[in-house]
C-alpha positions as semicolon CSV with decimal commas, in nm:
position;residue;x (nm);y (nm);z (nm)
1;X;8,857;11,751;9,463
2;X;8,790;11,553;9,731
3;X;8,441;11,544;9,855
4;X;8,270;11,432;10,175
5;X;7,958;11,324;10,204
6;X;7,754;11,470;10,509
7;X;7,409;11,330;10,719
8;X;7,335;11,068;10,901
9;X;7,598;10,743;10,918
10;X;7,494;10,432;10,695
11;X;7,713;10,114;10,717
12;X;8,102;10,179;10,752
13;X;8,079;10,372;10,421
14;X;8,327;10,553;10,227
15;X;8,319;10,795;9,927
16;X;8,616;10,661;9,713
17;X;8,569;10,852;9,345
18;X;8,333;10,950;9,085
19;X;8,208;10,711;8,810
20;X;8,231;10,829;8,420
21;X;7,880;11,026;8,488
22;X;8,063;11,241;8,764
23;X;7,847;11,045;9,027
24;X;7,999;11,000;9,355
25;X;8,112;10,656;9,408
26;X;8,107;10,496;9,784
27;X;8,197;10,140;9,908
28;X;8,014;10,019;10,261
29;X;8,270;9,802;10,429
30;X;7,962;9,558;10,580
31;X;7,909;9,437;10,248
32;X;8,156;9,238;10,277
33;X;8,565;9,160;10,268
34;X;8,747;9,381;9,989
35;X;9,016;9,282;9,778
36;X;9,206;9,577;9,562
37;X;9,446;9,453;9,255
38;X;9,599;9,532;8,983
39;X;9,973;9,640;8,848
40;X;10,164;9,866;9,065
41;X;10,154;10,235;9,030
42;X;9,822;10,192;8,887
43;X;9,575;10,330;9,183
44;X;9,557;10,059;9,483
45;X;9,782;10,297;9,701
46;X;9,513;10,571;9,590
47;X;9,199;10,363;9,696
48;X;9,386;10,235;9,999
49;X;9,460;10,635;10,122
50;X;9,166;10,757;10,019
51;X;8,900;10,482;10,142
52;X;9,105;10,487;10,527
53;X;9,149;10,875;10,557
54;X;8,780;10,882;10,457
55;X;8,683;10,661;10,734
56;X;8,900;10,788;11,024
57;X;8,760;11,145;10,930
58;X;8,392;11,013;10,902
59;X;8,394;10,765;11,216
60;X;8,488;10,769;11,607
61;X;8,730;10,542;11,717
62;X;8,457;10,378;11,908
63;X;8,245;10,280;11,562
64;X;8,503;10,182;11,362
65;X;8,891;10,089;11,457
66;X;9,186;9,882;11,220
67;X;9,392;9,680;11,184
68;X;9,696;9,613;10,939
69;X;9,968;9,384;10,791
70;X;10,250;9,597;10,583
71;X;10,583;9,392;10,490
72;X;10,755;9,683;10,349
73;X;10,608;9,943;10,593
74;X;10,493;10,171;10,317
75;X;10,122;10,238;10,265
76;X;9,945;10,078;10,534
77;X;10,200;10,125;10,811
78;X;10,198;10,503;10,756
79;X;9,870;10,534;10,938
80;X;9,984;10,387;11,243
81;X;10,011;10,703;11,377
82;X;9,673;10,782;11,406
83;X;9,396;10,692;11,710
84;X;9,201;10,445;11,495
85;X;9,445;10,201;11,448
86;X;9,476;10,030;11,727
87;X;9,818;9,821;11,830
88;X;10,100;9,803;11,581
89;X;10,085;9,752;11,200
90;X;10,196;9,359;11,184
91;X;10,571;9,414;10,946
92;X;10,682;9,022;10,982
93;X;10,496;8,702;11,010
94;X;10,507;8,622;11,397
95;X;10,358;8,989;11,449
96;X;10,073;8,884;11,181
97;X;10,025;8,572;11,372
98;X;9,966;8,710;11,715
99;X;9,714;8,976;11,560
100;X;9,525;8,702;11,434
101;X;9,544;8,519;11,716
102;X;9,394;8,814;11,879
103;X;9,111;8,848;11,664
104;X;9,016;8,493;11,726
105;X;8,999;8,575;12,089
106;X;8,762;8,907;12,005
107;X;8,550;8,681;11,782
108;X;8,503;8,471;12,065
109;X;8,407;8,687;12,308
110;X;8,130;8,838;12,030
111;X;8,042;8,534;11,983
112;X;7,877;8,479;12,319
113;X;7,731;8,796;12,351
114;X;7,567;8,760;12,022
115;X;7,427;8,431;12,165
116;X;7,256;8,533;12,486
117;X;7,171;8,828;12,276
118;X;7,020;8,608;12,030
119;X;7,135;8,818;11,757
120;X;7,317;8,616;11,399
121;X;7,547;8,856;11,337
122;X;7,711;9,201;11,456
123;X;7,512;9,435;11,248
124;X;7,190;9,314;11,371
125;X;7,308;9,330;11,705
126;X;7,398;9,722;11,674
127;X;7,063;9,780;11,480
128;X;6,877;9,710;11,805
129;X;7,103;9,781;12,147
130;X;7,248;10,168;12,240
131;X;7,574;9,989;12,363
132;X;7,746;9,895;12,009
133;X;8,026;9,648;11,903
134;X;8,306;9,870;11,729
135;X;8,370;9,706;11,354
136;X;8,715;9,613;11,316
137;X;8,857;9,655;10,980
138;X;9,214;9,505;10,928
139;X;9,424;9,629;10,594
140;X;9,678;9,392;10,458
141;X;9,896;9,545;10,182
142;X;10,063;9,328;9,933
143;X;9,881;8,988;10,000
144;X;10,146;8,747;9,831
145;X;10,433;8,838;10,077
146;X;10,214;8,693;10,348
147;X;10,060;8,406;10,184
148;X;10,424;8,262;10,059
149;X;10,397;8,129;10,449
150;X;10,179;7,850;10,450
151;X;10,097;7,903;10,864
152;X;9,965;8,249;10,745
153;X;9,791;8,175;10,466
154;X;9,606;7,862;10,614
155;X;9,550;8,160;10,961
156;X;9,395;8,418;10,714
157;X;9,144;8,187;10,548
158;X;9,033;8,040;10,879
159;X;8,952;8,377;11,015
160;X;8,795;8,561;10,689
161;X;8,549;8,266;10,661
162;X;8,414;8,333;11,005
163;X;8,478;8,717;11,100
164;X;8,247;8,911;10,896
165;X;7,927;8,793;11,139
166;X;8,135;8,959;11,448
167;X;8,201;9,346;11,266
168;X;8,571;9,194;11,147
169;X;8,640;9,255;10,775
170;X;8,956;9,260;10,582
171;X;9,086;9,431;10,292
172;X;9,316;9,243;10,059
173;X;9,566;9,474;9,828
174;X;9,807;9,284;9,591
175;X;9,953;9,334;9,245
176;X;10,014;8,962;9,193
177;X;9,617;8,876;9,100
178;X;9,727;8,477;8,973
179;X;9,504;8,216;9,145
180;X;9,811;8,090;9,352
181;X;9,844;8,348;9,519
182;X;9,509;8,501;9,568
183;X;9,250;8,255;9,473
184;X;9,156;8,098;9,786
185;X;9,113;8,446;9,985
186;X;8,932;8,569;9,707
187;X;8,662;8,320;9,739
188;X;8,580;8,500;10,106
189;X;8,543;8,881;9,861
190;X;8,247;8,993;9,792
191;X;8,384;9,334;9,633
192;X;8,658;9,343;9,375
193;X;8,852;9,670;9,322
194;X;9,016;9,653;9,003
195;X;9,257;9,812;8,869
196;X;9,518;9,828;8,515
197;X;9,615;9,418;8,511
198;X;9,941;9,303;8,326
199;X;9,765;9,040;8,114
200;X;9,409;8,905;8,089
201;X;9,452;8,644;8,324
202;X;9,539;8,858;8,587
203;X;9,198;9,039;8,525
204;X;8,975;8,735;8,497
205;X;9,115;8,613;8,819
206;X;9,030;8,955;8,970
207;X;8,701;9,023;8,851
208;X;8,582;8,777;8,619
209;X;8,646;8,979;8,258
210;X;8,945;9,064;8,033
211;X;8,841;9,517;8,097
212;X;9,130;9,565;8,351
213;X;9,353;9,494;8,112
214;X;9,215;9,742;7,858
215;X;9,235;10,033;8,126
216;X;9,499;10,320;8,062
217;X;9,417;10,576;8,290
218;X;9,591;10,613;8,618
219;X;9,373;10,535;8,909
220;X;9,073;10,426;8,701
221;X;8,905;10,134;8,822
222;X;8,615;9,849;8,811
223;X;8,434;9,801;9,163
224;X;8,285;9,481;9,149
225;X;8,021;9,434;9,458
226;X;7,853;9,119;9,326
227;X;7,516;9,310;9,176
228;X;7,717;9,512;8,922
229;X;8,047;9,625;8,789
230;X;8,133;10,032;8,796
231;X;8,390;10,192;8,610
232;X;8,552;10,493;8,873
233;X;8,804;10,741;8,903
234;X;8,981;10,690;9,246
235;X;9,021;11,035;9,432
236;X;9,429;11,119;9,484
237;X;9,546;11,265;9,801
238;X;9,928;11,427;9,850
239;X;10,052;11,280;10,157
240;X;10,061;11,667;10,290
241;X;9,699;11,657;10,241
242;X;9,666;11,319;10,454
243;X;9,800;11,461;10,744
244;X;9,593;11,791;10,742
245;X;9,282;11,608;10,705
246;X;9,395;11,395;11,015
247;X;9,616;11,591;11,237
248;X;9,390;11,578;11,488
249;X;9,365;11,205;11,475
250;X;9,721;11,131;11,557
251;X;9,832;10,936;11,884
252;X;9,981;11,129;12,171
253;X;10,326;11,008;12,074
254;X;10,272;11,107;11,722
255;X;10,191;11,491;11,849
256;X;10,500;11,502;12,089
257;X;10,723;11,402;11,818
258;X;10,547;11,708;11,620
259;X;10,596;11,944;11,852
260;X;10,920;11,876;11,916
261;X;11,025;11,845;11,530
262;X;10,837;12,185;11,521
């Protein structure tokens, strides 16, 4: 069952699962940068549909938007389609470049506002004026297809160690969790998703323990948000039930194409 959690906003929050005690389980993007591992067909495309449809159905377009980076235009280039993600979903390196390049600019342009503002960061800055920055969250499946470029790699680093103060956070999905090719953005996480690892030293480097290893259910996971470690079931959605949830968040294009298919 998938369950949504109604009231007032807090954060960029979404409901992702249960824990063992049947508790809902919810992850607030302004905690920080996210990275999701583990072996593939294990849950990560699970947490990665679930945790986006929760926050397109939960948030406007002007509160929360994305961003995304999908070499083999699977998961994250799917939702493309819909109002919240704003652009194109970056499927080669020069596309990933200018993205980033164009989140450097935005990060600029907060900048200075937060300045004569006098505000630190972007959440502060929300807290106390009517007219709101829009957080940015920008998805990048399958980290160690973009990182194999240097000029990407070195990009990515540059801009997770500055973004989160101006509403910009990433989330980091790979099932290669060795330290060369996730170690260095991993340092800018401050939440771990974990899921089934291959070997021990794919789980260490994840989340700092050998347990990932020992999982054997499907979509079961460790969240990791730097206070404590939770052991969740991921919620599963049928791609039929994506696109009820959210067909009325689909671009105009999206619709025409609908109607006509219809």
């Amino acid at each position: 069952t998938y369950t949504f959690i109604e009231g007032e906003k807090e954060g960029v929050r979404a409901c992702v699962g249960q824990d063992i005690e049947n508790n809902l389980i919810s992850i607030d993007m302004l905690e920080g940068h996210i990275v999701v591992g583990g072996a593939s067909r294990w849950g990560k495309s699970s947490f990665l549909n679930t945790f986006i449809t929760y926050i397109l159905m939960t948030y406007t377009e002007r509160e929360v938007v994305f961003g995304g980076c999908d070499f083999k235009k699977s998961d994250i280039y799917y939702f493309r389609k819909f109002k919240h993600f704003t652009g194109e979903v970056a499927t080669n390196t020069s596309e990933f470049l200018q993205a980033m390049n164009n989140l450097e600019k935005e990060m600029n342009k907060r900048a200075e506002i937060l300045d004569k503002a006098n505000c630190r960061n972007v959440i502060s800055y929300n807290e106390k004026h009517d007219k709101k920055f829009t957080y940015i969250i920008y998805v990048i499946d399958e980290l160690p297809l973009l990182t194999s470029d240097k000029e990407c790699a070195d990009k990515l680093r540059l801009i997770m160690g500055q973004c989160a103060s101006y509403g910009i956070y990433f989330i980091l999905a790979t099932q290669d969790a060795t330290k060369e090719s996730i170690g260095k953005c991993k340092m800018n996480c401050s939440q771990v998703v974990g899921f089934h690892t291959k070997d021990e030293t794919d789980s260490k480097t994840l989340i700092n323990s050998d347990i990932l290893k020992d999982i054997t259910v499907r979509g079961r996971c460790f969240i990791d948000n730097g206070a404590e470690t939770t052991e969740a079931q991921i919620f599963f959605l049928e791609e039929d039930e994506i696109e009820d949830l959210l067909k009325d968040k689909l671009k105009e294009k999206y619709k025409q194409l609908q109607e006509q298919e219809g």
